[in-house]
């Protein structure tokens, strides 16, 4: 970079360290979908509370990686699993159609929309949030999601096509960005890494519960809540 750190500061910028929350799982790494398991950073087995403490990813990966493998093994031994070929073929055709549509000219480049989505999430859905900021962020996400319907990629080729991978992943980023923003907007308190400047206090009476999201019949996310399982240790405020 041509910088001498003795003479001038090194430029730094924030980066994402961990995604809190994830696919809802139980202690056997089972999800709501039979035969579908999740473990590691993508899963949420609720061992971390509102903020993952440093070093505790080992719990996700080592402990639940092993428990997940044992569960999958048990499931495979006690169930006769046949792949549903028709379902897979239908899904493949659906994705192929989507890629063909993306390759038709005249639309926006996906990287531009991705860039705007990133900026929107950083500006309006950062650690410190207010109702107004989150609402602005949500409106912007929905606007970008509309624009995404008319994206154009340079080629529909499948081999080494990073633009295509990025374009397909972008669709899922809208899902995640949408539910993060919606959940944060509804949670009128501060807890863990969710700091509402307009609701700075933690409020266990109303909000000691997990936020969950699922698709409604209209294809839009629906937020619902689940009780927190409290065993030996009572939840308390993290103080330094
Ligand atoms: C800078 C940094 C420092 C950290 N320091 C610590 C620390 O000190 N202590 C701690 O406990 N935690 C730390 N963490 C968090 C911890 O490293 C992660 O939570 C943990 O590594 C996640 O492991 P994982 O196996 O669940 O996921 P990952 O390690 O993210 O593995 C997921 C894998 O899936 C692959 N993949 C993705 N999509 C697809 C696909 N469609 N098909 C096939 N493969 C796919 C990816 O390429 C990747 O290899 C740190 C994280 C960062 C970023």
Coordinates of C-alpha atoms and ligand atoms in Angstrom, one line a residue:
X1 CA 0.0 0.0 0.0
X2 CA 3.0 2.2 0.1
X3 CA 2.3 3.3 3.7
X4 CA 5.0 3.5 6.4
X5 CA 3.2 2.8 9.7
X6 CA 5.9 4.6 11.6
X7 CA 5.0 7.9 9.8
X8 CA 1.3 7.6 9.1
X9 CA -1.7 5.6 10.3
X10 CA -2.7 2.4 8.4
X11 CA -6.2 2.8 6.9
X12 CA -8.8 0.5 8.5
X13 CA -12.5 -0.2 7.9
X14 CA -15.1 -2.3 9.7
X15 CA -15.8 -5.8 8.4
X16 CA -18.3 -8.5 9.4
X17 CA -16.9 -10.9 12.1
X18 CA -19.8 -13.2 12.6
X19 CA -23.5 -13.6 11.6
X20 CA -25.6 -14.0 14.7
X21 CA -28.8 -16.0 14.4
X22 CA -29.3 -18.4 11.5
X23 CA -31.3 -21.5 10.7
X24 CA -33.3 -22.5 13.7
X25 CA -32.0 -25.8 15.1
X26 CA -32.4 -27.9 18.2
X27 CA -29.6 -29.6 20.2
X28 CA -29.5 -32.4 17.6
X29 CA -29.0 -29.9 14.8
X30 CA -32.4 -30.8 13.4
X31 CA -34.4 -28.0 11.7
X32 CA -38.1 -27.7 11.0
X33 CA -37.6 -29.6 7.8
X34 CA -37.3 -33.3 8.4
X35 CA -33.9 -34.6 7.2
X36 CA -32.4 -31.1 6.9
X37 CA -29.6 -30.4 9.4
X38 CA -27.6 -27.3 10.2
X39 CA -24.5 -26.7 12.4
X40 CA -21.9 -24.0 12.6
X41 CA -22.2 -20.3 11.9
X42 CA -25.2 -20.8 9.6
X43 CA -27.2 -22.4 12.4
X44 CA -28.9 -20.9 15.5
X45 CA -29.1 -23.3 18.3
X46 CA -29.5 -20.4 20.8
X47 CA -26.3 -21.0 22.8
X48 CA -25.1 -17.5 22.3
X49 CA -27.9 -15.2 23.5
X50 CA -28.1 -11.8 21.9
X51 CA -24.4 -11.5 21.2
X52 CA -21.8 -14.3 20.6
X53 CA -18.9 -14.0 23.0
X54 CA -15.4 -14.1 21.5
X55 CA -14.1 -17.7 21.0
X56 CA -17.6 -19.3 21.3
X57 CA -17.7 -20.3 17.6
X58 CA -15.8 -23.3 18.7
X59 CA -19.0 -24.4 20.3
X60 CA -20.9 -24.0 17.0
X61 CA -18.4 -25.9 15.0
X62 CA -16.7 -28.5 17.2
X63 CA -19.6 -29.5 19.5
X64 CA -22.6 -29.1 17.1
X65 CA -20.6 -30.3 14.1
X66 CA -20.1 -33.6 16.0
X67 CA -23.7 -33.7 17.4
X68 CA -25.0 -33.0 13.9
X69 CA -23.0 -35.8 12.3
X70 CA -24.3 -38.3 15.0
X71 CA -27.9 -37.1 14.3
X72 CA -27.6 -37.4 10.5
X73 CA -26.1 -40.9 10.9
X74 CA -29.0 -42.0 13.1
X75 CA -31.5 -40.5 10.7
X76 CA -29.9 -42.3 7.7
X77 CA -29.8 -45.6 9.5
X78 CA -33.4 -45.5 10.6
X79 CA -35.0 -44.0 7.5
X80 CA -35.1 -45.3 4.0
X81 CA -34.1 -42.3 2.0
X82 CA -34.9 -42.0 -1.7
X83 CA -34.0 -38.8 -3.5
X84 CA -37.1 -37.2 -5.0
X85 CA -35.9 -37.0 -8.6
X86 CA -38.9 -35.1 -9.9
X87 CA -38.5 -32.4 -7.3
X88 CA -34.8 -32.0 -8.2
X89 CA -35.5 -31.8 -12.0
X90 CA -38.2 -29.2 -11.4
X91 CA -35.9 -27.1 -9.3
X92 CA -33.1 -27.4 -11.9
X93 CA -35.5 -26.3 -14.7
X94 CA -36.6 -23.4 -12.5
X95 CA -33.0 -22.2 -12.0
X96 CA -32.2 -22.7 -15.7
X97 CA -35.1 -20.5 -16.7
X98 CA -34.1 -17.9 -14.2
X99 CA -30.5 -17.8 -15.6
X100 CA -31.8 -17.5 -19.2
X101 CA -34.0 -14.5 -18.1
X102 CA -30.9 -12.9 -16.4
X103 CA -29.0 -13.2 -19.6
X104 CA -31.5 -11.2 -21.7
X105 CA -30.0 -7.7 -22.3
X106 CA -31.1 -4.3 -21.3
X107 CA -31.3 -4.7 -17.5
X108 CA -29.1 -3.4 -14.6
X109 CA -25.8 -5.0 -13.6
X110 CA -26.2 -7.0 -10.4
X111 CA -23.0 -5.7 -8.9
X112 CA -24.5 -2.2 -8.8
X113 CA -27.5 -3.4 -6.9
X114 CA -25.3 -5.4 -4.6
X115 CA -23.2 -2.3 -3.9
X116 CA -26.3 -0.3 -3.0
X117 CA -27.7 -3.1 -0.8
X118 CA -24.4 -3.2 1.1
X119 CA -24.4 0.6 1.6
X120 CA -28.0 0.5 2.7
X121 CA -27.4 -2.2 5.3
X122 CA -24.3 -0.4 6.6
X123 CA -26.0 3.0 6.7
X124 CA -29.4 2.2 8.1
X125 CA -29.1 -1.3 9.7
X126 CA -25.8 -1.0 11.5
X127 CA -25.4 -1.8 15.2
X128 CA -26.9 1.5 16.3
X129 CA -30.4 1.9 14.9
X130 CA -33.6 3.9 15.2
X131 CA -37.1 3.3 13.9
X132 CA -36.7 6.0 11.2
X133 CA -33.3 4.6 10.0
X134 CA -34.6 1.0 9.9
X135 CA -37.8 2.0 8.0
X136 CA -35.7 3.9 5.5
X137 CA -33.4 0.8 5.1
X138 CA -36.4 -1.5 4.7
X139 CA -38.0 0.8 2.0
X140 CA -34.6 0.9 0.1
X141 CA -34.2 -2.9 0.3
X142 CA -37.7 -3.4 -1.1
X143 CA -36.9 -0.9 -3.9
X144 CA -33.7 -2.7 -4.7
X145 CA -35.5 -6.1 -4.7
X146 CA -37.8 -4.7 -7.4
X147 CA -34.9 -3.5 -9.5
X148 CA -33.2 -7.0 -9.1
X149 CA -36.1 -8.5 -11.1
X150 CA -34.6 -6.8 -14.2
X151 CA -30.9 -7.6 -13.9
X152 CA -28.7 -8.5 -16.8
X153 CA -25.6 -10.7 -16.7
X154 CA -23.1 -10.9 -19.5
X155 CA -23.3 -14.7 -20.0
X156 CA -25.5 -17.6 -18.9
X157 CA -22.5 -20.0 -19.1
X158 CA -22.2 -22.1 -15.9
X159 CA -18.4 -22.6 -15.9
X160 CA -16.4 -20.2 -13.8
X161 CA -19.1 -17.6 -14.1
X162 CA -18.6 -15.5 -11.0
X163 CA -21.0 -12.8 -12.2
X164 CA -23.8 -15.5 -12.3
X165 CA -22.9 -16.8 -8.8
X166 CA -23.0 -13.3 -7.5
X167 CA -26.4 -12.6 -9.2
X168 CA -27.9 -15.8 -7.7
X169 CA -26.5 -15.1 -4.2
X170 CA -27.9 -11.5 -4.4
X171 CA -31.4 -12.8 -4.3
X172 CA -30.8 -14.6 -1.0
X173 CA -29.1 -11.5 0.4
X174 CA -32.4 -9.7 -0.1
X175 CA -34.1 -12.4 2.0
X176 CA -31.6 -12.0 4.8
X177 CA -31.4 -8.2 4.7
X178 CA -35.2 -8.0 4.7
X179 CA -35.7 -10.2 7.8
X180 CA -32.8 -8.7 9.7
X181 CA -34.3 -5.2 9.1
X182 CA -37.9 -6.3 9.9
X183 CA -36.9 -8.1 13.1
X184 CA -34.8 -5.1 14.2
X185 CA -37.7 -2.7 13.5
X186 CA -40.2 -4.7 15.5
X187 CA -37.8 -5.3 18.5
X188 CA -38.3 -2.1 20.5
X189 CA -35.5 -2.6 23.0
X190 CA -31.7 -2.9 23.0
X191 CA -30.0 -6.3 23.5
X192 CA -26.7 -7.8 22.5
X193 CA -25.6 -6.4 19.2
X194 CA -28.9 -4.7 18.6
X195 CA -28.7 -1.1 19.9
X196 CA -31.8 0.9 19.4
X197 CA -31.0 4.5 20.0
X198 CA -34.7 5.2 20.5
X199 CA -35.1 2.2 23.0
X200 CA -31.7 2.1 24.7
X201 CA -32.8 -0.2 27.6
X202 CA -33.0 -4.0 27.6
X203 CA -36.6 -5.0 28.2
X204 CA -36.9 -8.6 29.4
X205 CA -40.6 -8.3 30.3
X206 CA -41.6 -7.8 26.6
X207 CA -38.6 -9.0 24.6
X208 CA -36.9 -12.0 26.3
X209 CA -37.7 -14.1 23.2
X210 CA -36.2 -15.2 20.0
X211 CA -37.2 -13.6 16.7
X212 CA -38.0 -16.1 13.9
X213 CA -38.9 -15.5 10.3
X214 CA -40.7 -17.7 7.8
X215 CA -42.3 -17.1 4.4
X216 CA -46.0 -16.4 4.4
X217 CA -48.4 -17.7 1.7
X218 CA -47.7 -14.5 -0.3
X219 CA -44.0 -15.2 -0.3
X220 CA -43.2 -12.3 2.0
X221 CA -41.4 -12.9 5.4
X222 CA -43.5 -13.2 8.5
X223 CA -41.9 -12.6 11.9
X224 CA -42.9 -14.6 14.9
X225 CA -41.3 -15.3 18.3
X226 CA -40.2 -18.3 20.4
X227 CA -39.5 -18.5 24.1
X228 CA -36.0 -18.6 25.4
X229 CA -35.1 -21.8 27.1
X230 CA -33.4 -20.8 30.4
X231 CA -31.7 -23.6 32.4
X232 CA -29.0 -23.1 35.1
X233 CA -27.9 -19.5 34.5
X234 CA -30.3 -16.6 34.6
X235 CA -29.9 -14.1 31.8
X236 CA -28.3 -10.9 32.9
X237 CA -26.9 -7.7 31.4
X238 CA -23.3 -7.9 30.1
X239 CA -21.2 -5.4 32.0
X240 CA -17.6 -4.4 31.7
Ligands
LIG1 C1 -11.7 -12.4 11.1 C2 -12.5 -13.4 11.9 C3 -11.9 -13.8 13.1 C4 -12.6 -14.8 13.9 N1 -12.1 -15.1 15.1 C5 -12.7 -16.0 15.8 C6 -12.1 -16.5 17.1 O1 -11.1 -16.0 17.5 N2 -12.8 -17.4 17.8 C7 -14.0 -17.9 17.4 O2 -14.5 -18.8 18.1 N3 -14.5 -17.5 16.2 C8 -13.9 -16.6 15.4 N4 -14.5 -16.2 14.2 C9 -15.7 -16.9 13.8 C10 -15.5 -18.3 13.3 O3 -14.3 -18.3 12.5 C11 -16.6 -18.7 12.4 O4 -17.9 -18.6 13.0 C12 -16.4 -20.2 12.0 O5 -15.2 -20.4 11.3 C13 -17.6 -20.7 11.1 O6 -17.3 -22.0 10.7 P1 -18.4 -22.8 9.8 O7 -17.7 -24.1 9.5 O8 -19.7 -22.8 10.4 O9 -18.5 -21.9 8.5 P2 -17.4 -21.4 7.4 O10 -16.0 -21.6 8.0 O11 -17.8 -20.1 6.9 O12 -17.6 -22.6 6.3 C14 -18.6 -22.6 5.4 C15 -18.0 -23.2 4.1 O13 -19.1 -23.4 3.2 C16 -18.6 -23.0 1.9 N5 -19.8 -22.7 1.1 C17 -20.5 -21.6 1.1 N6 -21.5 -21.7 0.2 C18 -21.4 -22.9 -0.4 C19 -22.2 -23.6 -1.4 N7 -23.2 -23.0 -2.0 N8 -21.8 -24.8 -1.7 C20 -20.7 -25.4 -1.1 N9 -20.0 -24.8 -0.2 C21 -20.3 -23.6 0.2 C22 -17.7 -21.9 2.1 O14 -16.8 -21.7 1.1 C23 -17.0 -22.3 3.4 O15 -15.9 -23.1 3.2 C24 -13.8 -15.3 13.4 C25 -14.4 -14.9 12.2 C26 -13.7 -14.0 11.4 C27 -14.3 -13.6 10.1

